[in-house]
Each structure stands twice: as structure tokens, then as C-alpha cells.
Amino acid sequence: GMLKPFLEKVKSYDEVVNCYRITGNENIVMEVVLKNQKHLESFIDQLIVYGETKTQIVLSHVVKYGAIKPPSK
């Protein structure tokens, strides 16, 4: 498949802030920073050779955690 070549290529993209390999229906979740919609379209065009993409845009940051705390008893 295209997963291994993708995992190598993704390291070269300046737009990628974080990239996670995950379980479930999707294999990869990436956090990227892009200038505008045209930049997004161009970035997706580069990724599409590796497989189908699914795009979601963050509208706002609701909760930000610092250090992970153990659950209260």
C-alpha cells in the first residue's frame, strides 16, 4: 500500500504540525497550518495520490489542558 511512502513523505511537509497514526476507519490524523482555502486545496492535491482524504477545520479552541492529571477518587 501507500502507507509507508506516505509516512516518509509527511515528514517533509512544512504545513504539518502533528501527525498521528490511529486506529479506526482512518489511518492518519494530521494537524496542519495553512494560509487559506487555496493553500488547503493545493495541500490536499499533494496528499490525494496516497489515498482518500477527509478534511475538518477547527472553528475554535474550547478547552486546553496543561499537564495530564490523574482522575479524582
Coordinates of C-alpha atoms in Angstrom, one line a residue:
G1 CA 0.0 0.0 0.0
M2 CA 0.8 3.6 0.1
L3 CA 1.0 4.0 3.9
K4 CA 4.8 3.6 4.3
P5 CA 5.6 6.0 1.5
F6 CA 3.1 8.5 2.9
L7 CA 4.6 8.2 6.4
E8 CA 8.0 9.1 5.0
K9 CA 6.7 11.9 2.8
V10 CA 4.6 13.6 5.5
K11 CA 7.8 14.4 7.4
S12 CA 8.8 16.8 4.6
Y13 CA 5.7 19.0 4.7
D14 CA 6.3 22.3 6.5
E15 CA 2.5 22.6 6.9
V16 CA 2.2 19.6 9.2
V17 CA 2.3 20.5 12.9
N18 CA 1.4 17.0 14.2
C19 CA 0.7 13.6 12.5
Y20 CA -0.7 10.7 14.3
R21 CA -1.2 7.1 13.2
I22 CA -4.5 6.0 14.7
T23 CA -7.0 3.0 14.9
G24 CA -10.4 3.1 13.4
N25 CA -11.7 4.0 9.9
E26 CA -8.9 6.4 9.2
N27 CA -5.2 5.6 9.4
I28 CA -3.8 9.1 10.0
V29 CA -4.8 12.3 11.6
M30 CA -2.8 15.4 10.8
E31 CA -2.9 18.9 12.3
V32 CA -1.8 21.3 9.6
V33 CA -1.5 25.1 9.4
L34 CA -2.4 26.6 6.0
K35 CA -2.7 30.2 4.7
N36 CA -6.1 30.0 3.1
Q37 CA -8.5 27.8 1.2
K38 CA -6.3 27.8 -2.0
H39 CA -3.4 26.5 0.1
L40 CA -5.7 23.8 1.6
E41 CA -6.8 22.8 -1.9
S42 CA -3.1 22.6 -3.1
F43 CA -2.1 20.6 0.0
I44 CA -5.0 18.1 -0.5
D45 CA -3.9 17.7 -4.1
Q46 CA -0.5 16.6 -2.9
L47 CA -2.0 14.1 -0.5
I48 CA -4.6 12.5 -2.8
V49 CA -2.0 10.3 -4.5
Y50 CA -1.7 8.4 -1.2
G51 CA -5.4 7.8 -0.8
E52 CA -8.7 9.4 0.1
T53 CA -8.6 12.5 2.3
K54 CA -11.2 13.8 4.8
T55 CA -10.9 17.4 5.9
Q56 CA -12.1 19.0 9.0
I57 CA -11.5 22.7 10.0
V58 CA -11.2 23.8 13.7
L59 CA -13.5 26.7 14.3
S60 CA -12.4 27.4 17.9
H61 CA -10.4 26.1 20.8
V62 CA -12.8 25.3 23.6
V63 CA -10.6 23.6 26.3
K64 CA -6.9 23.5 26.5
Y65 CA -5.3 21.2 29.0
G66 CA -1.9 21.6 30.6
A67 CA -0.3 18.6 32.3
I68 CA -2.5 15.4 32.4
K69 CA -3.8 14.9 35.9
P70 CA -4.9 11.5 37.3
P71 CA -8.6 11.2 37.9
S72 CA -10.0 12.2 41.2
K73 CA -11.1 9.3 43.5

